[in-house]
Coordinates of C-alpha atoms in Angstrom, one line a residue:
Chain D
M30 CA 33.9 -11.4 -13.7
N31 CA 36.6 -9.4 -12.1
A32 CA 35.8 -6.7 -9.6
R33 CA 36.6 -3.8 -11.8
L34 CA 34.3 -4.9 -14.6
A35 CA 31.5 -5.5 -12.0
D36 CA 32.1 -2.0 -10.7
R37 CA 31.8 -0.5 -14.2
L38 CA 28.5 -2.5 -14.9
A39 CA 27.1 -1.4 -11.5
T40 CA 27.9 2.2 -12.3
V41 CA 26.0 1.9 -15.5
M42 CA 23.1 0.4 -13.7
F43 CA 22.9 3.2 -11.2
W44 CA 23.0 5.8 -13.9
M45 CA 20.3 4.0 -15.8
G46 CA 18.1 3.8 -12.7
A47 CA 18.4 7.6 -12.1
A48 CA 17.8 8.2 -15.8
A49 CA 14.6 6.0 -15.6
V50 CA 13.2 8.1 -12.8
L51 CA 13.9 11.3 -14.6
A52 CA 12.4 9.9 -17.8
I53 CA 9.2 8.8 -16.0
L54 CA 8.8 12.3 -14.6
A55 CA 9.4 13.9 -17.9
L56 CA 6.9 11.6 -19.6
L57 CA 4.2 12.3 -17.0
L58 CA 4.7 16.1 -17.0
G59 CA 5.1 16.2 -20.7
Y60 CA 2.0 14.1 -21.4
I61 CA -0.2 16.1 -19.0
L62 CA 1.0 19.5 -20.1
W63 CA 1.1 18.7 -23.8
H64 CA -2.6 17.6 -23.7
G65 CA -3.7 20.1 -21.1
I66 CA -2.2 23.4 -22.0
R67 CA -4.2 23.5 -25.3
V68 CA -7.4 23.2 -23.3
I69 CA -6.7 25.9 -20.7
D70 CA -8.1 29.3 -21.5
W71 CA -9.9 32.0 -19.6
R72 CA -13.3 30.5 -20.4
F73 CA -12.3 27.0 -19.2
L74 CA -11.0 28.4 -15.9
T75 CA -14.1 30.5 -15.1
T76 CA -17.2 28.8 -16.5
P77 CA -19.1 26.1 -14.6
P78 CA -19.1 22.5 -16.0
Q79 CA -21.9 21.3 -18.3
T80 CA -23.9 18.2 -17.4
I81 CA -24.7 16.8 -20.8
A82 CA -23.4 19.2 -23.4
A83 CA -19.8 19.9 -24.5
G84 CA -17.8 23.0 -23.7
G85 CA -18.0 23.3 -19.9
G86 CA -15.3 24.7 -17.7
V87 CA -14.1 24.1 -14.2
G88 CA -14.5 27.5 -12.5
P89 CA -16.4 26.5 -9.4
Q90 CA -14.1 23.4 -8.9
I91 CA -11.0 25.6 -8.9
F92 CA -12.6 28.0 -6.4
N93 CA -13.7 25.1 -4.2
S94 CA -10.3 23.6 -4.2
F95 CA -8.7 26.8 -3.0
Y96 CA -11.4 27.6 -0.5
L97 CA -11.2 24.1 1.0
L98 CA -7.5 24.4 1.2
L99 CA -7.8 27.7 3.0
L100 CA -10.3 26.3 5.5
T101 CA -8.1 23.2 6.1
M102 CA -5.0 25.3 6.7
F103 CA -6.9 27.6 9.2
I104 CA -7.7 24.5 11.2
T105 CA -4.4 22.6 11.0
A106 CA -1.8 25.4 11.0
P107 CA -2.4 26.5 14.6
L108 CA -3.0 23.0 15.9
G109 CA 0.0 21.6 14.2
L110 CA 2.2 24.4 15.4
L111 CA 1.1 24.0 19.0
A112 CA 1.5 20.2 19.0
G113 CA 4.9 20.6 17.3
I114 CA 5.9 23.1 20.0
Y115 CA 4.8 20.6 22.7
L116 CA 6.8 17.8 21.1
A117 CA 9.9 19.8 20.5
E118 CA 10.0 21.8 23.7
Y119 CA 8.0 20.3 26.5
A120 CA 7.7 16.6 25.9
G121 CA 9.8 14.4 28.0
K122 CA 10.6 10.8 27.5
G123 CA 7.5 9.5 29.1
R124 CA 4.6 7.3 28.2
I125 CA 2.5 10.2 27.2
T126 CA 5.0 11.3 24.6
E127 CA 5.2 7.8 23.3
Y128 CA 1.4 7.7 22.8
I129 CA 1.5 11.0 21.0
R130 CA 4.2 9.8 18.6
L131 CA 2.4 6.6 18.0
S132 CA -0.8 8.5 17.2
I133 CA 1.0 10.7 14.8
E134 CA 2.5 7.7 13.1
T135 CA -0.9 6.1 12.9
L136 CA -2.5 9.1 11.4
T137 CA 0.3 9.5 8.9
S138 CA -0.1 6.0 7.6
L139 CA -3.9 5.9 7.5
P140 CA -5.2 5.4 4.0
S141 CA -7.0 8.6 3.0
I142 CA -10.2 6.6 2.1
V143 CA -10.3 5.5 5.8
V144 CA -10.1 9.1 6.8
G145 CA -12.9 9.8 4.3
L146 CA -15.0 7.1 5.9
F147 CA -14.4 8.6 9.4
G148 CA -15.4 12.0 8.0
L149 CA -18.6 10.5 6.5
L150 CA -19.5 9.0 9.8
I151 CA -18.7 12.0 12.1
F152 CA -18.7 15.2 10.1
V153 CA -21.3 14.3 7.6
N154 CA -23.8 12.2 9.5
M155 CA -23.4 12.8 13.2
T156 CA -23.2 16.6 12.9
G157 CA -26.0 16.7 10.4
W158 CA -24.1 19.0 8.0
G159 CA -24.4 16.6 5.1
Y160 CA -21.9 16.8 2.3
S161 CA -20.3 20.1 2.9
L162 CA -17.1 22.1 2.6
M163 CA -16.8 22.1 6.4
S164 CA -16.9 18.2 6.6
G165 CA -14.4 18.1 3.8
A166 CA -12.1 20.6 5.5
L167 CA -12.2 18.7 8.7
A168 CA -11.4 15.4 6.9
L169 CA -8.5 17.0 5.1
A170 CA -7.4 18.5 8.5
V171 CA -7.1 14.9 9.8
I172 CA -4.8 14.0 6.9
N173 CA -2.8 17.3 7.1
L174 CA -2.4 17.4 10.9
P175 CA 0.3 14.8 11.4
L176 CA 2.3 16.4 8.5
M177 CA 2.0 19.8 10.1
V178 CA 3.1 18.5 13.5
R179 CA 6.2 16.9 12.1
I180 CA 7.1 19.9 10.0
S181 CA 6.8 22.3 13.0
E182 CA 8.6 20.0 15.3
E183 CA 11.5 19.6 12.9
S184 CA 11.9 23.3 12.1
I185 CA 11.8 24.1 15.8
R186 CA 14.4 21.5 16.6
S187 CA 16.7 22.8 13.8
V188 CA 17.0 26.2 15.6
P189 CA 20.5 26.3 17.2
C190 CA 20.5 25.6 20.9
E191 CA 22.6 28.7 21.7
L192 CA 19.7 31.0 20.8
R193 CA 17.4 29.2 23.2
E194 CA 20.1 29.2 26.0
A195 CA 20.8 32.9 25.5
S196 CA 17.2 33.8 25.8
L197 CA 16.6 31.6 28.8
A198 CA 19.7 33.0 30.5
L199 CA 18.3 36.5 30.1
G200 CA 15.4 35.4 32.3
A201 CA 12.8 34.8 29.6
T202 CA 10.4 31.9 30.2
R203 CA 10.3 29.0 27.9
W204 CA 7.1 30.2 26.3
E205 CA 8.6 33.7 25.7
T206 CA 11.7 32.1 24.3
M207 CA 9.6 30.0 22.0
W208 CA 7.4 32.8 20.8
R209 CA 9.9 35.6 20.4
V210 CA 13.2 33.8 19.6
I211 CA 12.7 30.3 18.3
L212 CA 9.6 30.6 16.2
P213 CA 11.0 33.6 14.2
S214 CA 14.1 31.7 13.4
A215 CA 12.1 28.6 12.6
F216 CA 9.8 30.6 10.4
P217 CA 11.4 29.8 7.0
G218 CA 11.2 26.1 7.6
L219 CA 7.6 26.4 8.8
V220 CA 6.5 28.4 5.8
T221 CA 8.2 26.0 3.3
G222 CA 6.8 23.0 5.0
A223 CA 3.3 24.4 5.2
I224 CA 3.2 25.2 1.5
I225 CA 4.4 21.8 0.6
A226 CA 1.7 20.3 2.9
A227 CA -0.8 22.6 1.2
G228 CA 0.2 21.2 -2.2
R229 CA -0.5 17.7 -1.0
V230 CA -3.9 18.6 0.4
F231 CA -4.8 20.4 -2.9
G232 CA -4.6 17.2 -4.9
E233 CA -6.4 15.0 -2.3
A234 CA -9.5 13.4 -3.5
A235 CA -10.3 10.0 -1.9
A236 CA -11.1 11.6 1.5
L237 CA -13.4 14.1 -0.2
L238 CA -15.7 11.8 -2.2
Y239 CA -18.0 11.2 0.8
T240 CA -17.3 14.3 2.9
A241 CA -17.3 17.4 0.6
G242 CA -19.4 15.6 -1.9
M243 CA -19.2 15.1 -5.7
S244 CA -21.3 18.0 -6.8
S245 CA -21.4 21.8 -6.6
P246 CA -24.6 23.7 -6.4
I247 CA -25.1 26.6 -8.8
L248 CA -23.1 29.4 -7.3
N249 CA -23.7 33.1 -7.5
F250 CA -20.3 34.7 -7.3
S251 CA -21.7 38.2 -6.6
D252 CA -23.3 36.9 -3.4
L253 CA -20.7 37.1 -0.6
N254 CA -23.0 36.5 2.3
P255 CA -21.5 33.3 3.8
W256 CA -25.0 32.2 5.1
S257 CA -26.8 32.3 1.8
P258 CA -27.1 28.9 0.2
T259 CA -25.9 30.0 -3.3
S260 CA -23.0 32.0 -2.0
P261 CA -19.6 30.5 -2.8
L262 CA -18.4 31.4 0.6
N263 CA -21.0 29.3 2.5
P264 CA -19.0 26.6 4.3
F265 CA -22.0 24.4 4.7
R266 CA -22.7 23.8 1.0
P267 CA -21.5 20.7 -0.9
A268 CA -18.4 21.3 -3.0
E269 CA -16.7 19.3 -5.6
T270 CA -12.9 20.0 -5.9
L271 CA -10.8 19.8 -9.0
A272 CA -9.3 16.5 -8.1
V273 CA -12.7 15.0 -7.4
H274 CA -14.0 16.4 -10.6
I275 CA -11.3 14.6 -12.6
W276 CA -12.2 11.3 -11.0
K277 CA -15.9 11.8 -11.3
I278 CA -16.1 12.7 -15.0
N279 CA -13.8 9.8 -15.8
S280 CA -16.0 7.3 -14.0
E281 CA -19.6 8.5 -14.6
A282 CA -19.8 11.6 -16.7
L283 CA -22.3 12.1 -19.5
I284 CA -20.6 14.9 -21.3
P285 CA -19.1 14.1 -24.7
D286 CA -15.8 16.0 -24.2
V287 CA -14.7 14.2 -21.0
R288 CA -11.2 13.9 -22.5
R289 CA -10.9 17.6 -23.0
V290 CA -12.1 18.6 -19.5
A291 CA -10.0 15.9 -17.8
D292 CA -6.9 17.0 -19.7
G293 CA -7.4 20.6 -18.8
S294 CA -8.2 19.8 -15.2
A295 CA -5.2 17.6 -14.8
A296 CA -2.9 20.3 -16.2
V297 CA -4.4 22.9 -13.9
L298 CA -3.9 20.6 -10.9
I299 CA -0.3 19.9 -11.9
L300 CA 0.5 23.5 -12.6
V301 CA -0.9 24.5 -9.2
V302 CA 1.2 21.8 -7.4
L303 CA 4.3 22.9 -9.3
L304 CA 3.6 26.5 -8.4
F305 CA 3.3 25.6 -4.7
N306 CA 6.6 23.8 -4.9
I307 CA 8.4 26.7 -6.5
C308 CA 6.8 29.2 -4.1
A309 CA 7.8 27.2 -1.1
R310 CA 11.5 27.1 -2.2
W311 CA 11.5 30.8 -3.2
L312 CA 9.7 32.1 -0.2
G313 CA 11.7 29.9 2.2
R314 CA 15.0 31.2 0.8
R315 CA 13.8 34.8 0.8
I316 CA 12.6 34.8 4.4
Y317 CA 15.8 33.1 5.4
R318 CA 17.9 35.8 3.7
R319 CA 15.9 38.5 5.3
L320 CA 16.1 37.0 8.8
T321 CA 19.8 36.3 8.6
A322 CA 20.6 39.6 6.8
M323 CA 22.7 37.8 4.2
Chain Q
M11 CA 16.4 67.1 47.6
H12 CA 16.5 63.6 48.8
K13 CA 12.9 63.5 49.3
E14 CA 12.1 63.8 45.6
F15 CA 13.9 60.7 44.5
S16 CA 12.8 58.4 47.3
P17 CA 9.8 56.3 46.5
D18 CA 6.7 58.0 47.6
P19 CA 4.5 55.8 49.8
D20 CA 1.1 57.3 48.9
G21 CA 2.0 58.9 45.6
K22 CA 0.1 62.2 46.2
K23 CA 2.8 64.6 47.3
S24 CA 4.8 64.9 44.2
A25 CA 2.4 63.8 41.6
G26 CA 2.2 67.0 39.6
S27 CA 5.8 68.2 40.1
K28 CA 8.1 65.6 38.9
K29 CA 8.1 62.0 37.5
I30 CA 9.3 59.5 39.9
Y31 CA 10.9 56.3 39.1
R32 CA 9.0 53.3 40.4
A33 CA 10.6 49.9 40.6
P34 CA 8.2 47.6 38.8
D35 CA 6.4 45.2 41.0
K36 CA 8.5 42.1 40.7
R37 CA 6.0 39.7 42.0
N38 CA 3.3 40.8 39.6
I39 CA 5.6 40.4 36.5
Q40 CA 6.8 37.0 37.7
G41 CA 3.2 36.0 38.3
R42 CA 2.1 37.1 34.8
K43 CA 5.1 35.4 33.2
R44 CA 4.3 32.2 35.1
C45 CA 0.7 32.5 34.0
G46 CA 1.7 32.9 30.4
E47 CA 4.0 30.0 30.6
F48 CA 1.2 27.9 32.0
L49 CA -1.3 28.9 29.4
G50 CA 1.1 28.3 26.5
R51 CA 2.2 25.0 27.8
S52 CA -1.4 23.9 28.3
A53 CA -2.4 25.0 24.8
A54 CA 0.5 23.1 23.4
F55 CA -0.3 20.0 25.4
L56 CA -4.0 20.1 24.5
A57 CA -3.1 20.3 20.8
A58 CA -0.9 17.2 21.2
A59 CA -3.6 15.5 23.2
L60 CA -6.1 16.2 20.4
V61 CA -3.9 14.1 18.1
V62 CA -4.2 11.2 20.4
A63 CA -7.9 11.7 20.9
L64 CA -8.4 11.9 17.2
T65 CA -6.6 8.6 16.6
V66 CA -8.5 6.9 19.3
S67 CA -11.8 8.0 18.0
I68 CA -11.0 7.0 14.4
I69 CA -10.1 3.5 15.7
Y70 CA -13.2 3.4 17.8
F71 CA -15.7 4.5 15.2
I72 CA -14.2 2.6 12.2
G73 CA -13.9 -0.4 14.6
S74 CA -17.5 -0.3 15.8
K75 CA -18.9 0.2 12.3
G76 CA -16.7 -2.4 10.9
L77 CA -17.5 -5.0 13.5
A78 CA -21.3 -4.6 12.9
T79 CA -21.1 -7.1 10.0
F80 CA -20.2 -9.8 12.6
T81 CA -22.1 -8.6 15.6
V82 CA -25.3 -7.3 14.1
H83 CA -25.6 -9.2 10.9
G84 CA -24.1 -12.4 12.3
V85 CA -21.6 -13.0 9.4
R86 CA -18.8 -15.3 10.5
V87 CA -15.3 -13.7 10.4
T88 CA -13.9 -16.7 8.6
E89 CA -16.6 -16.5 6.0
F90 CA -16.0 -12.7 5.5
L91 CA -12.2 -13.2 5.1
F92 CA -11.9 -16.5 3.2
S93 CA -15.0 -16.8 1.0
T94 CA -15.2 -15.4 -2.5
Q95 CA -19.0 -15.5 -2.5
W96 CA -20.0 -11.8 -2.8
W97 CA -23.7 -11.5 -3.3
P98 CA -24.7 -8.8 -0.8
D99 CA -28.0 -8.0 -2.6
R100 CA -29.2 -11.5 -3.4
P101 CA -32.3 -12.5 -1.5
L102 CA -32.4 -15.3 1.0
E103 CA -34.2 -17.7 -1.4
E104 CA -31.4 -17.7 -3.9
G105 CA -28.7 -18.6 -1.3
G106 CA -27.8 -15.0 -0.5
P107 CA -26.9 -12.6 0.9
A108 CA -23.2 -13.4 1.1
V109 CA -20.3 -11.1 1.8
G110 CA -17.1 -13.1 1.3
S111 CA -14.5 -10.5 0.4
L112 CA -11.5 -12.7 -0.3
T113 CA -11.4 -11.4 -3.9
F114 CA -11.0 -7.9 -2.7
I115 CA -8.3 -8.7 -0.2
L116 CA -6.4 -10.8 -2.8
G117 CA -6.7 -8.0 -5.3
S118 CA -5.3 -5.4 -2.8
L119 CA -2.4 -7.7 -1.8
L120 CA -1.6 -8.6 -5.4
V121 CA -1.3 -5.2 -6.8
S122 CA 0.5 -3.7 -3.8
L123 CA 3.0 -6.5 -3.6
L124 CA 3.7 -6.4 -7.3
A125 CA 4.1 -2.6 -7.2
V126 CA 6.6 -2.9 -4.4
A127 CA 8.5 -5.6 -6.2
V128 CA 9.0 -3.3 -9.2
S129 CA 9.5 -0.1 -7.2
A130 CA 11.8 -1.2 -4.4
P131 CA 14.8 -2.2 -6.4
L132 CA 14.6 0.9 -8.7
S133 CA 14.2 3.1 -5.6
V134 CA 17.2 1.7 -3.8
I135 CA 19.3 2.1 -7.0
V136 CA 18.2 5.7 -7.3
A137 CA 18.8 6.4 -3.6
V138 CA 22.4 4.9 -3.7
F139 CA 23.0 6.9 -6.9
M140 CA 22.0 10.1 -5.2
V141 CA 24.1 9.5 -2.1
E142 CA 27.2 7.8 -3.4
I143 CA 27.5 8.3 -7.2
A144 CA 25.8 11.3 -8.5
P145 CA 27.8 14.4 -9.3
V146 CA 26.4 17.6 -7.8
W147 CA 24.2 18.4 -10.8
G148 CA 22.7 14.9 -10.7
Q149 CA 21.5 15.5 -7.2
R150 CA 20.3 18.9 -8.1
A151 CA 18.2 17.4 -10.8
L152 CA 16.9 14.3 -8.9
Q153 CA 15.9 15.9 -5.6
P154 CA 13.3 18.3 -7.1
A155 CA 12.2 15.6 -9.5
I156 CA 11.4 13.3 -6.6
E157 CA 9.6 16.1 -4.8
I158 CA 7.5 16.8 -7.8
L159 CA 6.7 13.1 -8.3
A160 CA 5.6 13.0 -4.6
G161 CA 3.4 16.1 -5.2
I162 CA 1.5 14.9 -8.2
P163 CA -2.0 14.1 -7.0
S164 CA -3.1 10.5 -7.1
V165 CA -6.0 11.2 -9.4
V166 CA -3.6 12.5 -12.0
Y167 CA -1.6 9.3 -11.8
G168 CA -4.9 7.5 -12.2
Y169 CA -5.9 9.7 -15.2
V170 CA -2.6 9.2 -17.0
G171 CA -2.9 5.5 -16.4
L172 CA -6.4 5.6 -17.8
S173 CA -5.7 7.6 -20.9
L174 CA -2.1 6.4 -21.7
L175 CA -1.4 3.1 -20.1
V176 CA -4.7 1.3 -20.5
P177 CA -5.0 1.9 -24.2
F178 CA -1.3 1.0 -24.6
I179 CA -1.9 -2.4 -22.9
R180 CA -5.1 -3.0 -24.8
N181 CA -3.4 -2.3 -28.2
Y182 CA -0.1 -4.0 -27.7
L183 CA -0.4 -6.7 -25.0
G184 CA -4.0 -7.7 -25.3
G185 CA -7.0 -7.9 -23.0
E186 CA -9.3 -5.0 -22.0
G187 CA -6.5 -2.8 -20.9
F188 CA -8.1 -2.4 -17.5
S189 CA -5.9 -4.9 -15.6
V190 CA -3.7 -5.9 -12.7
L191 CA -0.8 -4.9 -14.9
A192 CA -2.0 -1.3 -15.3
G193 CA -2.9 -1.1 -11.6
F194 CA 0.5 -2.1 -10.3
I195 CA 2.4 0.0 -12.8
V196 CA 0.6 3.1 -11.7
L197 CA 1.1 2.2 -8.1
S198 CA 4.8 1.4 -8.5
I199 CA 5.4 4.9 -9.9
M200 CA 3.3 6.5 -7.2
I201 CA 5.3 4.9 -4.4
L202 CA 8.7 5.6 -5.9
P203 CA 9.2 9.0 -4.2
T204 CA 8.2 7.5 -0.8
I205 CA 10.8 4.7 -1.0
I206 CA 13.5 6.8 -2.5
S207 CA 13.4 9.6 0.1
V208 CA 13.3 7.3 3.1
S209 CA 16.2 5.2 1.7
T210 CA 18.2 8.3 0.9
D211 CA 17.9 9.5 4.4
S212 CA 19.0 6.2 5.9
L213 CA 22.0 6.0 3.5
R214 CA 23.0 9.5 4.4
A215 CA 22.9 8.7 8.1
L216 CA 25.6 6.1 7.8
P217 CA 29.0 7.1 9.4
P218 CA 31.4 8.1 6.5
Q219 CA 34.3 6.1 8.2
W220 CA 32.7 2.8 7.2
K221 CA 32.8 3.7 3.5
E222 CA 36.3 5.0 3.9
A223 CA 37.5 1.9 5.7
A224 CA 36.0 -0.3 2.9
L225 CA 37.6 1.7 0.2
A226 CA 40.9 1.8 2.0
L227 CA 40.9 -2.0 2.1
G228 CA 40.8 -2.0 -1.6
S229 CA 37.2 -2.6 -2.3
T230 CA 35.7 -1.2 -5.5
R231 CA 32.8 1.3 -5.2
W232 CA 30.3 -1.4 -6.1
Q233 CA 31.7 -3.8 -3.5
T234 CA 31.5 -1.1 -0.9
I235 CA 28.0 -0.3 -1.8
R236 CA 26.8 -3.9 -2.0
L237 CA 28.7 -5.4 1.0
V238 CA 29.0 -2.4 3.4
L239 CA 26.6 0.4 2.8
V240 CA 23.4 -1.4 1.8
P241 CA 23.6 -4.0 4.6
A242 CA 24.4 -1.3 7.1
A243 CA 21.4 0.8 6.0
R244 CA 19.2 -2.4 6.0
S245 CA 16.7 -1.3 8.6
G246 CA 16.1 2.0 7.0
L247 CA 15.7 0.4 3.6
I248 CA 13.1 -2.1 4.9
T249 CA 11.3 0.8 6.6
A250 CA 11.2 2.6 3.2
V251 CA 9.8 -0.5 1.5
V252 CA 7.1 -1.1 4.1
L253 CA 6.1 2.6 3.9
G254 CA 5.8 2.2 0.1
L255 CA 3.7 -1.0 0.6
A256 CA 1.4 0.8 3.0
R257 CA 0.9 3.6 0.6
A258 CA 0.2 1.2 -2.3
F259 CA -2.2 -0.9 -0.1
G260 CA -4.3 2.2 0.9
E261 CA -4.3 4.0 -2.4
A262 CA -7.9 4.3 -3.7
L263 CA -8.7 6.4 -6.7
A264 CA -5.7 5.8 -9.0
V265 CA -6.1 2.0 -8.7
Q266 CA -9.9 2.2 -9.1
M267 CA -9.5 4.1 -12.4
V268 CA -7.3 1.5 -14.1
I269 CA -7.9 -1.9 -12.5
G270 CA -11.3 -2.7 -14.1
N271 CA -13.3 -3.4 -10.9
T272 CA -14.6 -6.9 -11.7
R273 CA -15.3 -9.1 -8.8
T274 CA -13.2 -12.0 -10.0
I275 CA -9.8 -13.5 -9.1
P276 CA -7.5 -12.7 -12.0
H277 CA -5.6 -15.6 -13.7
S278 CA -3.2 -13.4 -15.6
L279 CA -1.7 -9.9 -15.3
L280 CA -3.9 -8.8 -18.2
E281 CA -7.2 -9.6 -16.4
P282 CA -9.1 -7.0 -14.4
T283 CA -9.8 -7.4 -10.7
I284 CA -10.9 -5.3 -7.7
T285 CA -9.3 -4.0 -4.5
L286 CA -10.7 -3.2 -1.0
T287 CA -10.2 0.5 -1.6
S288 CA -11.9 0.6 -5.0
A289 CA -14.9 -1.4 -3.7
I290 CA -15.4 1.1 -0.9
T291 CA -14.9 4.0 -3.3
M292 CA -17.5 2.7 -5.7
D293 CA -20.2 1.3 -3.5
M294 CA -20.2 3.4 -0.4
G295 CA -22.5 6.1 -1.8
Y296 CA -25.1 3.7 -3.1
T297 CA -25.6 1.5 -0.1
I298 CA -28.0 2.3 2.8
M299 CA -26.4 2.9 6.1
G300 CA -26.7 -0.1 8.4
S301 CA -27.5 -2.6 5.6
L302 CA -25.4 -5.7 5.3
W303 CA -23.7 -4.5 2.1
N304 CA -22.9 -1.2 3.8
S305 CA -21.5 -2.9 6.9
A306 CA -19.4 -5.2 4.8
L307 CA -17.8 -2.1 3.2
W308 CA -17.1 -0.7 6.7
S309 CA -15.5 -4.0 7.6
M310 CA -13.2 -3.5 4.5
G311 CA -12.3 -0.1 5.9
L312 CA -11.5 -1.8 9.2
I313 CA -9.2 -4.2 7.3
L314 CA -7.4 -1.2 5.8
L315 CA -7.0 0.3 9.2
L316 CA -5.7 -3.0 10.7
M317 CA -3.2 -3.3 7.8
S318 CA -1.8 0.1 8.5
F319 CA -1.3 -0.9 12.1
L320 CA 0.5 -4.0 11.0
F321 CA 2.8 -1.9 8.8
I322 CA 3.6 0.5 11.7
M323 CA 4.3 -2.5 13.9
V324 CA 6.6 -4.0 11.3
I325 CA 8.5 -0.7 11.0
R326 CA 8.9 -0.4 14.7
V327 CA 10.2 -3.9 15.1
V328 CA 12.6 -3.5 12.2
V329 CA 13.9 -0.1 13.4
R330 CA 14.4 -1.3 16.9
G331 CA 16.1 -4.6 15.8
G332 CA 18.3 -3.0 13.2
M333 CA 19.8 -0.1 15.0
V334 CA 23.4 0.7 14.0
R335 CA 25.6 -0.2 16.9

């Protein structure tokens, strides 16, 4: 086979590989949305699930997913940002930095079920909270933290050095420089990264099975006192998220319309993830424009 | 006249008449700045230290619970790792209880290795396509496509596997549908974005002169890719594949939904089996804390933890050994 022919064949192979990946994505999205969109209506999005009869919705599950995400981000965003600042700004080339980086790598590659086991042991059993939103949020925080640290370190590092030098030359301390100069210009990257991380967390399920639990108590959405046991805002109640719900009804549900609920839930989950993705891009670009006045 | 503009030592004399410029106390501002710097720096360091503390405590707690099978219940390590006898609830009279978990370990290894075998070549092809071949619109279409694939939650992969792939296999290829085949196909799609994005990064990082030199010597594009670019990016590509393998090995729910979860060693791709992760997922809620069965599940968690260490070590060695010089 001469070289030119091989080159042609190889080119065909590369195009087919790329086409295959696009086809897989199209098949997945098409399949989920085609089956799911028909199920989604206002009733499905707001009513609680049924235990044995058909016709239930996923209202509490959607609420739980977002609430859990919010709690998780409240925990990880400040911690991740601070640790990212340390690594980008203060960390030298010492042994301590090495340990920190190794820990981040370890946390990143931990299977989420192992994080779930850790959460079961510490947040559920040792604290005595039982299956609760708080345990789930802390477990998700463990998964999210390394990602947030990396995102903030990278966006801080990508700020041009001249900005930092100019600020330091004017007599600002490093912390002032960080807070007033570098973080504002790293902001678009931080926001984009945080939203993408949020999308990941939103779909996480394995770590939640034995931390946030697989059931939701009956919620009274007019009760906004966070200490009342039926209040949706109570962080120490068990909570089943949308992703966990999909898994649970497929493995042990008694309702006759499993297929319908699962289709609808999967579509909602995908739509939210897509929405997060689009938001991240749009917001990042918008903030960037505003900051650079272009 | 002069008196009014000179700093007033006790500040009483001209208090009402005219505002006087006072030089700010330099020492005080310096002090406050230094204090702020110190506080900020400490907060940043504490956050970073927390990451280390968290990792250490995860290792400690999973380790101590996982080792209880051997220290408290007296199961031999070799028996746990190399025996297929899994009868955790069988009473002593009937020869139990036994917690040999070779079936689970083999199941995990089998599906994740098969998944990587399918996913890695395709991923490298797509990565090369994105870096070297794609026209601009091709990249614009693929980049978001890969991000979306990475963002799709694993339960959704599992659900599509369950409702589309499993019936397909049952109807056209035979068997129950719940099978090793379904498991590794789902996993191979899940790890595509991981391998593609890391491979793309490592191909992009190559110096452009190498490609130019190869092309200038008269190589075709395929020869350049096969003989120069891919070998040069080798360490990055291996890292990508190992990361994909790690993700496949630790994935729980998607596999659990399609693999069938029977505690048998499969003899063909169409037979069901079980993995470490799916065993933990299914049984952890039903066992009593501290019982032998429960401890064996924690030991499986420990195996997962140790495997992820192994993967990190492999990546570190590969990256250090394969640096572009």
